[in-house]
């Protein structure tokens, strides 16, 4: 299996927790529902951050998380003083050019 630092193309991941809950897209929100044959869970697209400056500063591998087949990317926003995961229409284009937006990077 490829490590995030070696990814040049997205790696696709299915998310399932210990209670067999999966993520589905409802409107502009990801919600957890019980897994079943009638549920089509989202698939995460994991893309390695290739910014050389960040690779030198960070010990861990930074990645972008998108939703496969959608133009949506996960990012962290501060809402009422608390970090909150949000979805943004961007297709993980948050790393366009040489400027990386930290709010889109995950370890």
Coordinates of C-alpha atoms in Angstrom, one line a residue, residues 3-101:
X3 CA 2.2 5.9 1.8
X4 CA 0.6 9.4 1.6
X5 CA 4.0 10.9 0.8
X6 CA 4.4 8.7 -2.2
X7 CA 0.9 9.5 -3.6
X8 CA 0.8 11.3 -6.9
X9 CA -2.8 10.4 -7.6
X10 CA -5.6 10.1 -5.0
X11 CA -5.9 7.1 -2.8
X12 CA -9.6 6.3 -2.1
X13 CA -10.8 5.3 1.3
X14 CA -14.0 3.9 2.7
X15 CA -14.8 5.1 6.3
X16 CA -16.5 2.8 8.7
X17 CA -16.4 3.1 12.5
X18 CA -16.6 0.3 15.2
X19 CA -20.5 0.7 15.2
X20 CA -20.6 0.1 11.4
X21 CA -21.6 3.7 10.7
X22 CA -20.6 5.2 7.4
X23 CA -20.6 8.8 6.0
X24 CA -23.2 9.9 3.5
X25 CA -23.7 13.3 2.0
X26 CA -27.0 14.9 2.9
X27 CA -27.2 18.4 1.3
X28 CA -23.9 20.0 2.1
X29 CA -23.3 17.9 5.2
X30 CA -21.6 14.6 5.9
X31 CA -23.7 12.5 8.4
X32 CA -23.0 9.1 9.9
X33 CA -25.7 6.5 9.3
X34 CA -25.8 2.7 9.9
X35 CA -24.2 0.8 7.0
X36 CA -26.7 -1.3 4.9
X37 CA -27.2 -2.5 1.3
X38 CA -29.5 0.5 0.8
X39 CA -26.9 3.1 1.9
X40 CA -24.3 4.5 -0.6
X41 CA -21.5 5.9 1.6
X42 CA -19.1 8.6 0.4
X43 CA -15.6 7.6 -0.5
X44 CA -12.8 9.9 0.6
X45 CA -10.0 10.9 -1.8
X46 CA -6.7 11.3 0.0
X47 CA -4.2 13.5 -1.9
X48 CA -0.7 14.2 -0.6
X49 CA 0.4 17.8 -0.1
X50 CA 3.4 18.3 -2.3
X51 CA 4.5 21.7 -1.0
X52 CA 8.2 21.3 -0.3
X53 CA 8.3 24.0 2.3
X54 CA 5.7 22.2 4.4
X55 CA 7.5 18.9 4.0
X56 CA 10.6 20.5 5.5
X57 CA 8.7 22.1 8.4
X58 CA 6.5 19.1 9.3
X59 CA 7.5 15.7 10.5
X60 CA 4.2 14.1 9.4
X61 CA 2.7 13.8 6.0
X62 CA 0.1 16.5 5.2
X63 CA -2.8 15.4 3.0
X64 CA -5.9 16.9 1.5
X65 CA -9.3 15.1 2.0
X66 CA -11.9 15.3 -0.7
X67 CA -15.1 13.4 -1.6
X68 CA -14.7 11.1 -4.6
X69 CA -16.8 12.0 -7.6
X70 CA -17.7 15.4 -6.0
X71 CA -16.1 18.8 -6.2
X72 CA -15.9 18.9 -2.4
X73 CA -13.0 19.1 0.0
X74 CA -12.8 18.9 3.8
X75 CA -11.4 21.9 5.7
X76 CA -11.2 23.1 9.2
X77 CA -12.9 26.3 10.2
X78 CA -13.2 28.0 13.6
X79 CA -16.9 28.4 14.6
X80 CA -17.7 29.9 17.9
X81 CA -14.1 29.4 19.0
X82 CA -14.1 25.7 18.2
X83 CA -12.4 23.9 15.3
X84 CA -15.1 22.4 13.1
X85 CA -14.9 20.2 9.9
X86 CA -16.6 21.8 7.0
X87 CA -17.2 20.9 3.3
X88 CA -16.2 23.4 0.6
X89 CA -16.8 23.3 -3.1
X90 CA -13.2 23.3 -4.4
X91 CA -12.2 19.8 -5.5
X92 CA -9.2 20.1 -3.2
X93 CA -7.9 22.9 -5.4
X94 CA -6.9 24.6 -2.2
X95 CA -3.3 24.0 -3.0
X96 CA -3.4 25.9 -6.4
X97 CA -0.1 27.5 -7.1
X98 CA 2.5 27.6 -4.4
X99 CA 0.3 28.8 -1.6
X100 CA -1.1 26.1 0.6
X101 CA -4.1 26.9 2.8

